[in-house]
mmCIF file of C-alpha atoms in Angstrom:
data_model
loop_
_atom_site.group_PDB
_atom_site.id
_atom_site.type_symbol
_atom_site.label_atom_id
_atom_site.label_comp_id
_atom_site.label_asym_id
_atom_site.label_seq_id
_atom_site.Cartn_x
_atom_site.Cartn_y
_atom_site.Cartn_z
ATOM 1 C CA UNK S 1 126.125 79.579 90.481
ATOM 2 C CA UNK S 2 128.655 82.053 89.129
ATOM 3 C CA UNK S 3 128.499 85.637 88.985
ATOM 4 C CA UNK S 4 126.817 87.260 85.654
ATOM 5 C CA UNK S 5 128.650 87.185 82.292
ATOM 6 C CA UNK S 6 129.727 91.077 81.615
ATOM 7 C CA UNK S 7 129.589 90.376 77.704
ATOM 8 C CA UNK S 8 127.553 91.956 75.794
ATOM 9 C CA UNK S 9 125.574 88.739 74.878
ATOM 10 C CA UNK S 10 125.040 87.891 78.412
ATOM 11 C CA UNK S 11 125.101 91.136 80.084
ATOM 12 C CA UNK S 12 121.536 91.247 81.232
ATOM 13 C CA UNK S 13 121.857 87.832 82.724
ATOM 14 C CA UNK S 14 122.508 87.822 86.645
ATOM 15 C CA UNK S 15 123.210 84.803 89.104
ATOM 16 C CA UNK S 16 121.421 85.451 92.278
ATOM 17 C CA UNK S 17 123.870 84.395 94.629
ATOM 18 C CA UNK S 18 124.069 86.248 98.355
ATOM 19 C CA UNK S 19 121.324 89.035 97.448
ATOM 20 C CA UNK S 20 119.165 88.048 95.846
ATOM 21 C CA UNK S 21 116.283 85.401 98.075
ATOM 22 C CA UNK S 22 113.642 87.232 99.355
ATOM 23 C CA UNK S 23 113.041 89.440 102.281
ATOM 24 C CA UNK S 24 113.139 87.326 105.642
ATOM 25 C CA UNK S 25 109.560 88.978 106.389
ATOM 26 C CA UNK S 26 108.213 88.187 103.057
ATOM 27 C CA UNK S 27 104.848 86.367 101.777
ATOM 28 C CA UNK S 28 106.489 82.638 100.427
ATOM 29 C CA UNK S 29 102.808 81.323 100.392
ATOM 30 C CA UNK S 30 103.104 81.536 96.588
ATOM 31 C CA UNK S 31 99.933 83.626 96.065
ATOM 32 C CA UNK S 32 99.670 86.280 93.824
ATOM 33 C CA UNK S 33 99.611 89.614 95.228
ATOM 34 C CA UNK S 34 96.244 91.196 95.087
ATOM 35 C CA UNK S 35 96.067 93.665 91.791
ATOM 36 C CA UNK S 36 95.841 97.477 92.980
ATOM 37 C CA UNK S 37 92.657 99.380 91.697
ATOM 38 C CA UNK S 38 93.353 101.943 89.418
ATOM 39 C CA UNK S 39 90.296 104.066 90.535
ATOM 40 C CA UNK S 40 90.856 105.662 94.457
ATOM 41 C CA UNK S 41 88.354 108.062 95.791
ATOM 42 C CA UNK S 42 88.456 111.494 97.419
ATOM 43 C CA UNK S 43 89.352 110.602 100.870
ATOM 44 C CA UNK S 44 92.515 112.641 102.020
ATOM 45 C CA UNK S 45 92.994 114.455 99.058
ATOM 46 C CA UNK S 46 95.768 116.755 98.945
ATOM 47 C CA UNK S 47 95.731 120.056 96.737
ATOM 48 C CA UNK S 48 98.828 121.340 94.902
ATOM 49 C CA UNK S 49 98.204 124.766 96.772
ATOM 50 C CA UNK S 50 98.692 123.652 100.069
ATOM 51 C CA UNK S 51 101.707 121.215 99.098
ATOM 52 C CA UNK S 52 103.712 124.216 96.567
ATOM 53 C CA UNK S 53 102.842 126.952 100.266
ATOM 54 C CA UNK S 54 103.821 124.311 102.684
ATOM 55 C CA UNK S 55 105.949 126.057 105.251
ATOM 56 C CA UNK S 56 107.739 125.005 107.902
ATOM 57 C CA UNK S 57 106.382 124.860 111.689
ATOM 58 C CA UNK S 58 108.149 124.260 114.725
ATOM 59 C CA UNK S 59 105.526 121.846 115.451
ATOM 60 C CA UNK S 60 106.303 119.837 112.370
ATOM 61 C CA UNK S 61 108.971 116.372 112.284
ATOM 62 C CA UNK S 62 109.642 114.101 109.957
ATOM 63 C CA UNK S 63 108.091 111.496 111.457
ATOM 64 C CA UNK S 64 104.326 112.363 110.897
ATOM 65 C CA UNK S 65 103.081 110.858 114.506
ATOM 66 C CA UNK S 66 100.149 108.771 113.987
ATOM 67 C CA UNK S 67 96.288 109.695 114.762
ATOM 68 C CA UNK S 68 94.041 107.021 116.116
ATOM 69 C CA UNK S 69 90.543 106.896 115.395
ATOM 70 C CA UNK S 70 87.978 104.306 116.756
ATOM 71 C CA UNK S 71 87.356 101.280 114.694
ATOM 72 C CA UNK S 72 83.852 99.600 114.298
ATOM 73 C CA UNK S 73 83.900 95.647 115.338
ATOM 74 C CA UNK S 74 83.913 93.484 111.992
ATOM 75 C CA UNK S 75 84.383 89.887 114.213
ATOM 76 C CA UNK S 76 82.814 88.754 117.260
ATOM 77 C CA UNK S 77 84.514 89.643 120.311
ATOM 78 C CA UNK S 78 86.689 92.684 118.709
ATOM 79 C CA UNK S 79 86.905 95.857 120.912
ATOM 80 C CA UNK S 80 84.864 98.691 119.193
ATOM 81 C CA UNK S 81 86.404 101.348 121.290
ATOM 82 C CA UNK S 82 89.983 99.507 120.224
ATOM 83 C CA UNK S 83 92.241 102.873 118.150
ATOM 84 C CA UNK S 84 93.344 101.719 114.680
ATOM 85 C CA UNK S 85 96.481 103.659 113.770
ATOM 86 C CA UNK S 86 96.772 105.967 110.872
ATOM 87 C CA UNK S 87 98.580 108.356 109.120
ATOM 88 C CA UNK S 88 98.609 111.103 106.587
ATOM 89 C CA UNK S 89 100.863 112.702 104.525
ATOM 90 C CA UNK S 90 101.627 115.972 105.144
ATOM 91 C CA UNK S 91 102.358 118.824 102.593
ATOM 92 C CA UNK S 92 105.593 120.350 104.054
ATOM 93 C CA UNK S 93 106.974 116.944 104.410
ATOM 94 C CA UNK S 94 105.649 116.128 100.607
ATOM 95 C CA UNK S 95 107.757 119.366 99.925
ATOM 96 C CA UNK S 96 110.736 118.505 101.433
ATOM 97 C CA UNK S 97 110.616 115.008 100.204
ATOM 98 C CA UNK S 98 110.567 116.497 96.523
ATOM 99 C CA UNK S 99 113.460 119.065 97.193
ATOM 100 C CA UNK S 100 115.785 116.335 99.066
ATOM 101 C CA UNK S 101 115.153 114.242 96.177
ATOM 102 C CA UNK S 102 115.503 116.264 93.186
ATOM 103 C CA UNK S 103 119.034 117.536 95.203
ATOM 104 C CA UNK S 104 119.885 113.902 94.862
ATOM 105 C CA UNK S 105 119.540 113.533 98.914
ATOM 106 C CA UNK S 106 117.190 110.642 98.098
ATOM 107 C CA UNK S 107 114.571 109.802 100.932
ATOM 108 C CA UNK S 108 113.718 106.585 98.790
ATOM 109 C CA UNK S 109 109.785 106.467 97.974
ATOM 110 C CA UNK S 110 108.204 110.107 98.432
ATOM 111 C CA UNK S 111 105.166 109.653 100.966
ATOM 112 C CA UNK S 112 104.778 112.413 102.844
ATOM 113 C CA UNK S 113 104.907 110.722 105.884
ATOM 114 C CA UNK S 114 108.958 111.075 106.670
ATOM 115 C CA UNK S 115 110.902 108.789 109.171
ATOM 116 C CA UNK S 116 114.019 107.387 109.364
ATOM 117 C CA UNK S 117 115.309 107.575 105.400
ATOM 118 C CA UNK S 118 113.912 111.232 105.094
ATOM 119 C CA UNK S 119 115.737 112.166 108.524
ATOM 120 C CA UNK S 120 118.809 110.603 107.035
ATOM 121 C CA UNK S 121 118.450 112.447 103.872
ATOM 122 C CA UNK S 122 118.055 115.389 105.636
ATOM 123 C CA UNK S 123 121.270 114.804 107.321
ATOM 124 C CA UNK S 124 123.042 114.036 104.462
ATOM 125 C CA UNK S 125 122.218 117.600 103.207
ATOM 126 C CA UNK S 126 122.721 119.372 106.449
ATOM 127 C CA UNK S 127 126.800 118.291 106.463
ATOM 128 C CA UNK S 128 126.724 119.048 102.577
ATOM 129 C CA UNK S 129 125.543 122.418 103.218
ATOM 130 C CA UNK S 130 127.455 123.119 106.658
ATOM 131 C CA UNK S 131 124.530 122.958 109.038
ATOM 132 C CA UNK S 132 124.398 121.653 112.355
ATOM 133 C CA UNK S 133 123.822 117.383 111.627
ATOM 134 C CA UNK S 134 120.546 116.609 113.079
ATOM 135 C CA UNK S 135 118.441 115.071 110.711
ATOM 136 C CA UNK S 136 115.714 117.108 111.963
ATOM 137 C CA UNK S 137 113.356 119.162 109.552
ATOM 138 C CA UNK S 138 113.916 122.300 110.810
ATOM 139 C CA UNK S 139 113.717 125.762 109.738
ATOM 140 C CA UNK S 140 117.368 126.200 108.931
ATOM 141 C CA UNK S 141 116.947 123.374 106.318
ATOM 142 C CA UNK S 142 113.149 123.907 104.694
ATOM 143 C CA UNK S 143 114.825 127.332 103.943
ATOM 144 C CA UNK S 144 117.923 126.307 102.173
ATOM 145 C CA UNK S 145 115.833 123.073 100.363
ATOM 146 C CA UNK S 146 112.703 125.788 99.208
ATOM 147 C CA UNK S 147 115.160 128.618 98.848
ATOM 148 C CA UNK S 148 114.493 130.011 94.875
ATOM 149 C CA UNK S 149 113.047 126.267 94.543
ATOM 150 C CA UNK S 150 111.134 125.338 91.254
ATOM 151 C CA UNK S 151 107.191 123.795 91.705
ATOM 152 C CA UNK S 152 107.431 120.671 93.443
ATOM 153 C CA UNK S 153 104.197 119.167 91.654
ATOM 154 C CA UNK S 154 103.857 118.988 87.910
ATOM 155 C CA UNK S 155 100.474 117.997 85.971
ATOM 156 C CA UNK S 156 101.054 114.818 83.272
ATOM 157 C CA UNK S 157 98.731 113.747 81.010
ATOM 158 C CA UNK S 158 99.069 109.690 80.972
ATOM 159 C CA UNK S 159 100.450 108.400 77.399
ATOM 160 C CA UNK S 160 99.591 104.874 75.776
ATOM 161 C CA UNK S 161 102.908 103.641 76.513
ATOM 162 C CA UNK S 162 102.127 104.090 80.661
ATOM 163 C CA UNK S 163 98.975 102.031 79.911
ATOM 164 C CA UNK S 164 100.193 99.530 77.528
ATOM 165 C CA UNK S 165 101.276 96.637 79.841
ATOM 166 C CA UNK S 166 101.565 93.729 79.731
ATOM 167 C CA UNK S 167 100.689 94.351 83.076
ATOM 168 C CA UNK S 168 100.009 91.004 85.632
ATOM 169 C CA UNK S 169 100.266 90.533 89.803
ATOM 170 C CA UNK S 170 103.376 89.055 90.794
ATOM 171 C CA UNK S 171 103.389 85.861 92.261
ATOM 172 C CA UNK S 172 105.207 85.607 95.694
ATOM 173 C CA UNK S 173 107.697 82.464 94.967
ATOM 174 C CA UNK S 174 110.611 81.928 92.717
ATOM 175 C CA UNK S 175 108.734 79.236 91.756
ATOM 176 C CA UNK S 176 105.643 80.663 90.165
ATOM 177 C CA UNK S 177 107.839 83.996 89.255
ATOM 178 C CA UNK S 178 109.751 81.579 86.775
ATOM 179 C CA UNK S 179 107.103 80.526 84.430
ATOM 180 C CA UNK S 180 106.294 84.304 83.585
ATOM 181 C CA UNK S 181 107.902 85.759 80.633
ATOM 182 C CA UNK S 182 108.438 89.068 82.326
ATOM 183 C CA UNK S 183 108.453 90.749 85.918
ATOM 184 C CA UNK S 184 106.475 93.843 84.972
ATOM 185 C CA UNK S 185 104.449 96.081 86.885
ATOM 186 C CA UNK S 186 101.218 95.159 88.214
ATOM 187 C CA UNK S 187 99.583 97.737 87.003
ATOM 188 C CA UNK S 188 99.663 101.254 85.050
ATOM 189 C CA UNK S 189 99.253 102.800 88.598
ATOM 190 C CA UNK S 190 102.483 100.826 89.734
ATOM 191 C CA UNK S 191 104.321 101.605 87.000
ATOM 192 C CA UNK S 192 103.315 105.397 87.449
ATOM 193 C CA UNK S 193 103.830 105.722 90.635
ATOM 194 C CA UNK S 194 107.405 104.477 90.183
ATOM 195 C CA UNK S 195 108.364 107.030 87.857
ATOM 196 C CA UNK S 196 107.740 109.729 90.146
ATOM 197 C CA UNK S 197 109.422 108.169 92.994
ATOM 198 C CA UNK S 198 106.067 108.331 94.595
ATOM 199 C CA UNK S 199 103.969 105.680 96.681
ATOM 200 C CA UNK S 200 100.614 104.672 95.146
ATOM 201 C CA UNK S 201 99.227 105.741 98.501
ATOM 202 C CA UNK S 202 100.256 109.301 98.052
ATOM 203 C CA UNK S 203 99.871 109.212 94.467
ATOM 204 C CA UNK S 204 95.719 108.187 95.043
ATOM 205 C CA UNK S 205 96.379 111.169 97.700
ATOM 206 C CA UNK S 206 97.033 113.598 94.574
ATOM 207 C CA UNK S 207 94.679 112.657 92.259
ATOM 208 C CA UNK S 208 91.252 111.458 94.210
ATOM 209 C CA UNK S 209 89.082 109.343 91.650
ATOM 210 C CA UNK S 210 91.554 109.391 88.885
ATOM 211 C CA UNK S 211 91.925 106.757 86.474
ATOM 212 C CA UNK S 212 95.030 105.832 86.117
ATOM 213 C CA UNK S 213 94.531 103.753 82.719
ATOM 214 C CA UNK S 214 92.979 106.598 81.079
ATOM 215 C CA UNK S 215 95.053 107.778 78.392
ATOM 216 C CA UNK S 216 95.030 111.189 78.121
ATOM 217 C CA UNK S 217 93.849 111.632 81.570
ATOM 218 C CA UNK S 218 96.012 114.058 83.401
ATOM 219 C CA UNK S 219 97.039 113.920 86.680
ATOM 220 C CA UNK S 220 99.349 116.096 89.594
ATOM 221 C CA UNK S 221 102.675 114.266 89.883
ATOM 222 C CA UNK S 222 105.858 114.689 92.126
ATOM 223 C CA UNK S 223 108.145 117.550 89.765
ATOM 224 C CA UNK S 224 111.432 115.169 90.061
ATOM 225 C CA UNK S 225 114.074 115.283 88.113
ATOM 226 C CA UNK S 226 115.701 112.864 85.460
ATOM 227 C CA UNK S 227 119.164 114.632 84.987
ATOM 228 C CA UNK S 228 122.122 111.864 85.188
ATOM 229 C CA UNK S 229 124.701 112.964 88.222
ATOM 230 C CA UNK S 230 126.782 116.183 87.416
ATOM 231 C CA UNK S 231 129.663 114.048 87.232
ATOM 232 C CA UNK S 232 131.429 110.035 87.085
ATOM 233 C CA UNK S 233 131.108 108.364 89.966
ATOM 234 C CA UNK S 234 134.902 107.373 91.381
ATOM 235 C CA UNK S 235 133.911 105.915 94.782
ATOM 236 C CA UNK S 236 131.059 104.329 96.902
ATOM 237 C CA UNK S 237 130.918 104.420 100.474
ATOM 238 C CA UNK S 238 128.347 101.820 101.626
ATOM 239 C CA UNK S 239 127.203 102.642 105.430
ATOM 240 C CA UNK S 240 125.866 99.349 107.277
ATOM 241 C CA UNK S 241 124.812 100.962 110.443
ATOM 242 C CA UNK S 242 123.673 104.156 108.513
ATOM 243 C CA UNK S 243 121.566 101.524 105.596
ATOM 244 C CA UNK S 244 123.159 104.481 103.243
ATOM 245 C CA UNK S 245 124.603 104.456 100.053
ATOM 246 C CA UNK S 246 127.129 107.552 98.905
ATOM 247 C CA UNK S 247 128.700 108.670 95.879
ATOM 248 C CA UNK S 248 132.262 110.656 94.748
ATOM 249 C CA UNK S 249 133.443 112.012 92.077
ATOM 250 C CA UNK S 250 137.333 111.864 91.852
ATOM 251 C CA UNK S 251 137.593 114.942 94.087
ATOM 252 C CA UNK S 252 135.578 113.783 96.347
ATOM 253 C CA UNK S 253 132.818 116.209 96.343
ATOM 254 C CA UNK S 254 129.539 114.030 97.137
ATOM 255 C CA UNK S 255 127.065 113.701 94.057
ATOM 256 C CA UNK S 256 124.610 111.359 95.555
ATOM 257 C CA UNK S 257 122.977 109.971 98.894
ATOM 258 C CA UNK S 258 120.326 107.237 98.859
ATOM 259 C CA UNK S 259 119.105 105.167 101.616
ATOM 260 C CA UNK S 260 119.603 101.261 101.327
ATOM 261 C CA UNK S 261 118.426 97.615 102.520
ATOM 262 C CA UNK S 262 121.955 96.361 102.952
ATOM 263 C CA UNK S 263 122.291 92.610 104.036
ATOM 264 C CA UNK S 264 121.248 91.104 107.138
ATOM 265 C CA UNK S 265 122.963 89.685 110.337
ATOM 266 C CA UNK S 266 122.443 85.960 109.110
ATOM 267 C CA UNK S 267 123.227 87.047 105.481
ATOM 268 C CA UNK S 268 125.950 89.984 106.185
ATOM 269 C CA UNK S 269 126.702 92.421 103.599
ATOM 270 C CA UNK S 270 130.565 92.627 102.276
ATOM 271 C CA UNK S 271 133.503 94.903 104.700
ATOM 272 C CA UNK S 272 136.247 96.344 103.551
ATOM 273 C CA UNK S 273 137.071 97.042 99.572
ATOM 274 C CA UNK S 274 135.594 95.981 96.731
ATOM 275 C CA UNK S 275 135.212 97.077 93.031
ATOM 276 C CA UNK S 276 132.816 97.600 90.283
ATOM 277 C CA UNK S 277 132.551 94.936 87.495
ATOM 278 C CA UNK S 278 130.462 96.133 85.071
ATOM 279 C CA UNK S 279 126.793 97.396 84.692
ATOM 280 C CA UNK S 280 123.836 94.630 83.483
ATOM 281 C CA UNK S 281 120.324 96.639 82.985
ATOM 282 C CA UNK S 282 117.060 95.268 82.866
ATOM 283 C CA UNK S 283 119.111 91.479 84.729
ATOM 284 C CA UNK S 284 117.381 88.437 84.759
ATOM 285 C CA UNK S 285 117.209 86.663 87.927
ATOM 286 C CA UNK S 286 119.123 82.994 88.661
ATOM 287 C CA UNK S 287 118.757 80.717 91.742
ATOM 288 C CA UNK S 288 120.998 78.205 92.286
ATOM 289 C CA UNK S 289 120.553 75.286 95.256
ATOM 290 C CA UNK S 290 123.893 74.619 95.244
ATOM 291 C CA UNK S 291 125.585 77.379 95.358
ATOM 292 C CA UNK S 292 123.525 79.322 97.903
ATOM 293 C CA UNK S 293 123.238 78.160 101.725
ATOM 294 C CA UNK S 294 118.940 80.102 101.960
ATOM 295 C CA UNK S 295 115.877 78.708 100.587
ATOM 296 C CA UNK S 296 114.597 75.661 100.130
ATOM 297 C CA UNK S 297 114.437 75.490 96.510
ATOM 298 C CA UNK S 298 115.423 72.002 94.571
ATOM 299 C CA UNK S 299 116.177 73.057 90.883
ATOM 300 C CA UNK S 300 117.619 75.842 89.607
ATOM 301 C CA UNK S 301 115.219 78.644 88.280
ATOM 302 C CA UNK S 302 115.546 81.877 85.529
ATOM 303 C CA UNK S 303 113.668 84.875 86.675
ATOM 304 C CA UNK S 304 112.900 86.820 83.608
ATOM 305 C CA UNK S 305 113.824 90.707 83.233
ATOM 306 C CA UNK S 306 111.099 93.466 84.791
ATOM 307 C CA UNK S 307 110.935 95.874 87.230
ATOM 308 C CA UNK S 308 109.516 93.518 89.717
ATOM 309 C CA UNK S 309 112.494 91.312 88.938
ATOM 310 C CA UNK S 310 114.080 90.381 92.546
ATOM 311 C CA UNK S 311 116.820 92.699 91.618
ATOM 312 C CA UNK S 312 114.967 95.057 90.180
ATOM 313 C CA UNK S 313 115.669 96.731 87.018
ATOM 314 C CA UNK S 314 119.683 97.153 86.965
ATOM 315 C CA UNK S 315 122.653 95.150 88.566
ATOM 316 C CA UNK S 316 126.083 96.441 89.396
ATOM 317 C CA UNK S 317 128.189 93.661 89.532
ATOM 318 C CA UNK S 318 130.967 93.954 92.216
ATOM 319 C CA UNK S 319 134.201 91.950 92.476
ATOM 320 C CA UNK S 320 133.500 89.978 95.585
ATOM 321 C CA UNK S 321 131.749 87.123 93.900
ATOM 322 C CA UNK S 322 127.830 86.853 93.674
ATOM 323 C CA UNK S 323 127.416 90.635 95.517
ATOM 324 C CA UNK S 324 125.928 93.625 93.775
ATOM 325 C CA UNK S 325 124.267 96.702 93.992
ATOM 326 C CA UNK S 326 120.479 96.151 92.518
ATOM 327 C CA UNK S 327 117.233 97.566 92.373
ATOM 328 C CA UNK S 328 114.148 96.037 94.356
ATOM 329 C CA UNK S 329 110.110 95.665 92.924
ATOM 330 C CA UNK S 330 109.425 96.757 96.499
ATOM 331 C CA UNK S 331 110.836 100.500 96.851
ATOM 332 C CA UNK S 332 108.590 101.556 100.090
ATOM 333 C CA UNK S 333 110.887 98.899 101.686
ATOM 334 C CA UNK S 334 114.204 100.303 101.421
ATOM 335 C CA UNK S 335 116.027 99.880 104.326
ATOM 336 C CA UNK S 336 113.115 98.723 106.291
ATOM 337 C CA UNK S 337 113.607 95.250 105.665
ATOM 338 C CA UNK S 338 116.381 92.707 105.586
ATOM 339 C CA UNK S 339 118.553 91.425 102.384
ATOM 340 C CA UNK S 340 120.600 88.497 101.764
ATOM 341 C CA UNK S 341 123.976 89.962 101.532
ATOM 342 C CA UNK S 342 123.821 93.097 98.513
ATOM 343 C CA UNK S 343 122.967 96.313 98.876
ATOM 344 C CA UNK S 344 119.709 97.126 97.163
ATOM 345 C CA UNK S 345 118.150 100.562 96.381
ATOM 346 C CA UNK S 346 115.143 101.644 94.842
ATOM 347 C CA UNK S 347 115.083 101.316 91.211
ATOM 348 C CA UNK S 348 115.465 105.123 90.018
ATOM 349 C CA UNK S 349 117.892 105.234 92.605
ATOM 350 C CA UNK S 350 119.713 102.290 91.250
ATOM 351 C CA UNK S 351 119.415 103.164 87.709
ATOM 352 C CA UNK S 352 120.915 107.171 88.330
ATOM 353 C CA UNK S 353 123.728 105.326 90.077
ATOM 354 C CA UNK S 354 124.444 102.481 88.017
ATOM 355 C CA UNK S 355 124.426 105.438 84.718
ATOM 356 C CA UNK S 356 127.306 106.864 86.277
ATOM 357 C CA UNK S 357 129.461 103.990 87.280
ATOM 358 C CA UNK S 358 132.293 102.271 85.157
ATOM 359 C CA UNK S 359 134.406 98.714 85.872
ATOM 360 C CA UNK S 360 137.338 99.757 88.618
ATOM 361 C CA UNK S 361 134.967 102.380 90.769
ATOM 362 C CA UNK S 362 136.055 101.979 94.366
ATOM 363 C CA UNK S 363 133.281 100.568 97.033
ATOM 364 C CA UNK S 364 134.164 100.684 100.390
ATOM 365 C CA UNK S 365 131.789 98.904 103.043
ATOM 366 C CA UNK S 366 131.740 100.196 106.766
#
């Protein structure tokens, strides 16, 4: 398998090489997820008022600790007084979340929750704003991230184009993912909550008992911002240890942080320097048994274009052959999870970076 074509006839086509196989952790029973509803009901609703006056408490971390609560015994032989764990978002995290991320201090899918790519984030705008480097939510940074701050939530009505689909669940193997026609979203409510860098947990959160194939219905949303970077992009610095992702402009002033899933220790991601290729949006998908050493596959299959695509919905081709920089259909699993060798980011992420990027752009792996 060879590295994508950068012509213009071809440029959407991408040869998974390195980066592409799925997650080591991931489902290969071949079953197709399980559609989400598009109706959610009123349990731990969240109102705009208390997200927009969020403030910040010493008491308060990114990490949202977890409450337990008893469970009742569904099998024979389960513990009824066993605590199931649970969580729930919290507005001055939802807050912060919006801020960091509309500063372009991505802390990948907004859930209100925190942990480790929100502290990073937050660290990531603590040394860009001179603070002490903590990654800690503190009061030093809610102020400077709310200071003279627009709304963080917005109300949008949904339009026939969020609703018109073809929307389908996406089947767990290469296999089965090669006889669709198209890796789209499983649903309007997927396909929402991906355009406001939001989970569908926290989105159902927002809007208790909305439908979210109603056109005309309109719900609260994250208020995040679509403006391309301020400037080109002239270097990457991709952190292994740190699963971050940075960009320059040619004076070196940073323009972007996002967390990433980059590589794994069977499948290490590229060291030293590389360079940028070219750009291929909306790639197909190509696996190759002979040119990859993962997977069991036997013949070589064509995933079609989508946002569930394995690589998401943009490629940046690098010059070390059969790497990239890619989107992901799973963006609540940014650098949670394993990849096979690229460095993958959440689709809006991807897409803002790839917008900005041009064949020759430094990328330095550490």
């Amino acid at each position: 398998m060879i590295r994508p074509s950068l012509a213009s006839a071809l440029l959407a086509s991408v040869a998974l090489a390195a980066c592409g196989a799925p997650d080591p952790d991931a489902d290969s029973s071949g079953q197709a997820a399980a559609p989400v509803s598009t109706r959610v009901g009123a349990t731990g609703a969240l109102s705009m008022e208390a997200i927009e006056g969020a403030v910040w408490q010493p008491a308060a971390d990114t990490t949202a600790p977890a409450a337990t609560r008893p469970t009742t015994p569904t099998a024979p032989g389960e513990d009824p007084t066993a605590p199931e764990t649970t969580t729930a978002p919290r507005p001055e995290i939802i807050r912060a979340q919006i801020l960091l991320d509309r500063a372009r201090f991505s802390p990948g899918s907004i859930d209100g929750l925190g942990g480790e790519n929100t502290g990073q984030a937050i660290a990531a705008f603590e040394k860009a704003n001179d603070l002490p480097v903590d990654g800690e939510l503190d009061e030093r940074v809610f102020g400077a991230l709310t200071q003279g701050a627009a709304p963080v939530l917005t109300r949008y009505t949904i339009t026939a184009a969020d609703v018109a689909g073809p929307f389908r669940p996406v089947p767990k193997t290469l296999e089965a993912q090669a006889e669709l026609s198209a890796l789209n979203y499983a649903s309007a409510f997927e396909g929402l909550a991906e355009k406001f860098h939001v989970t569908e947990a926290l989105l159902s959160a927002l809007n208790p008992d909305a439908n979210f194939e109603e056109v005309g219905r309109t719900i609260v949303v994250p208020a995040v911002s679509a403006r391309p970077l301020p400037a080109a992009v002239a270097r990457i610095e991709v952190n292994k240890s740190e699963s971050s992702l940075r960009a320059f402009d040619a004076e070196g002033v940073l323009l972007a942080f996002y967390p990433a899933t980059i590589g794994s220790t069977e499948r290490p991601a590229p060291t030293g320097r590389v360079t940028v290729v070219g750009v291929a949006p909306e790639p197909n998908y190509t696996y190759d048994p002979s040119r990859v050493t993962y997977g069991d596959g036997e013949r070589r299959l064509v995933i079609a274009a989508g946002p569930n695509n394995p690589v998401g919905s943009v490629w940046i081709d690098l010059s070390k052959d059969t790497y990239g920089i890619h989107g992901t259909p799973e963006p609540s699993k940014i650098a949670k999870t394993a990849s096979s060798g690229c460095v993958r980011l959440t689709n809006w992420d991807a897409e803002q970076l790839a917008a900005a990027v041009k064949p020759g752009v430094e990328v330095i792996f550490s």
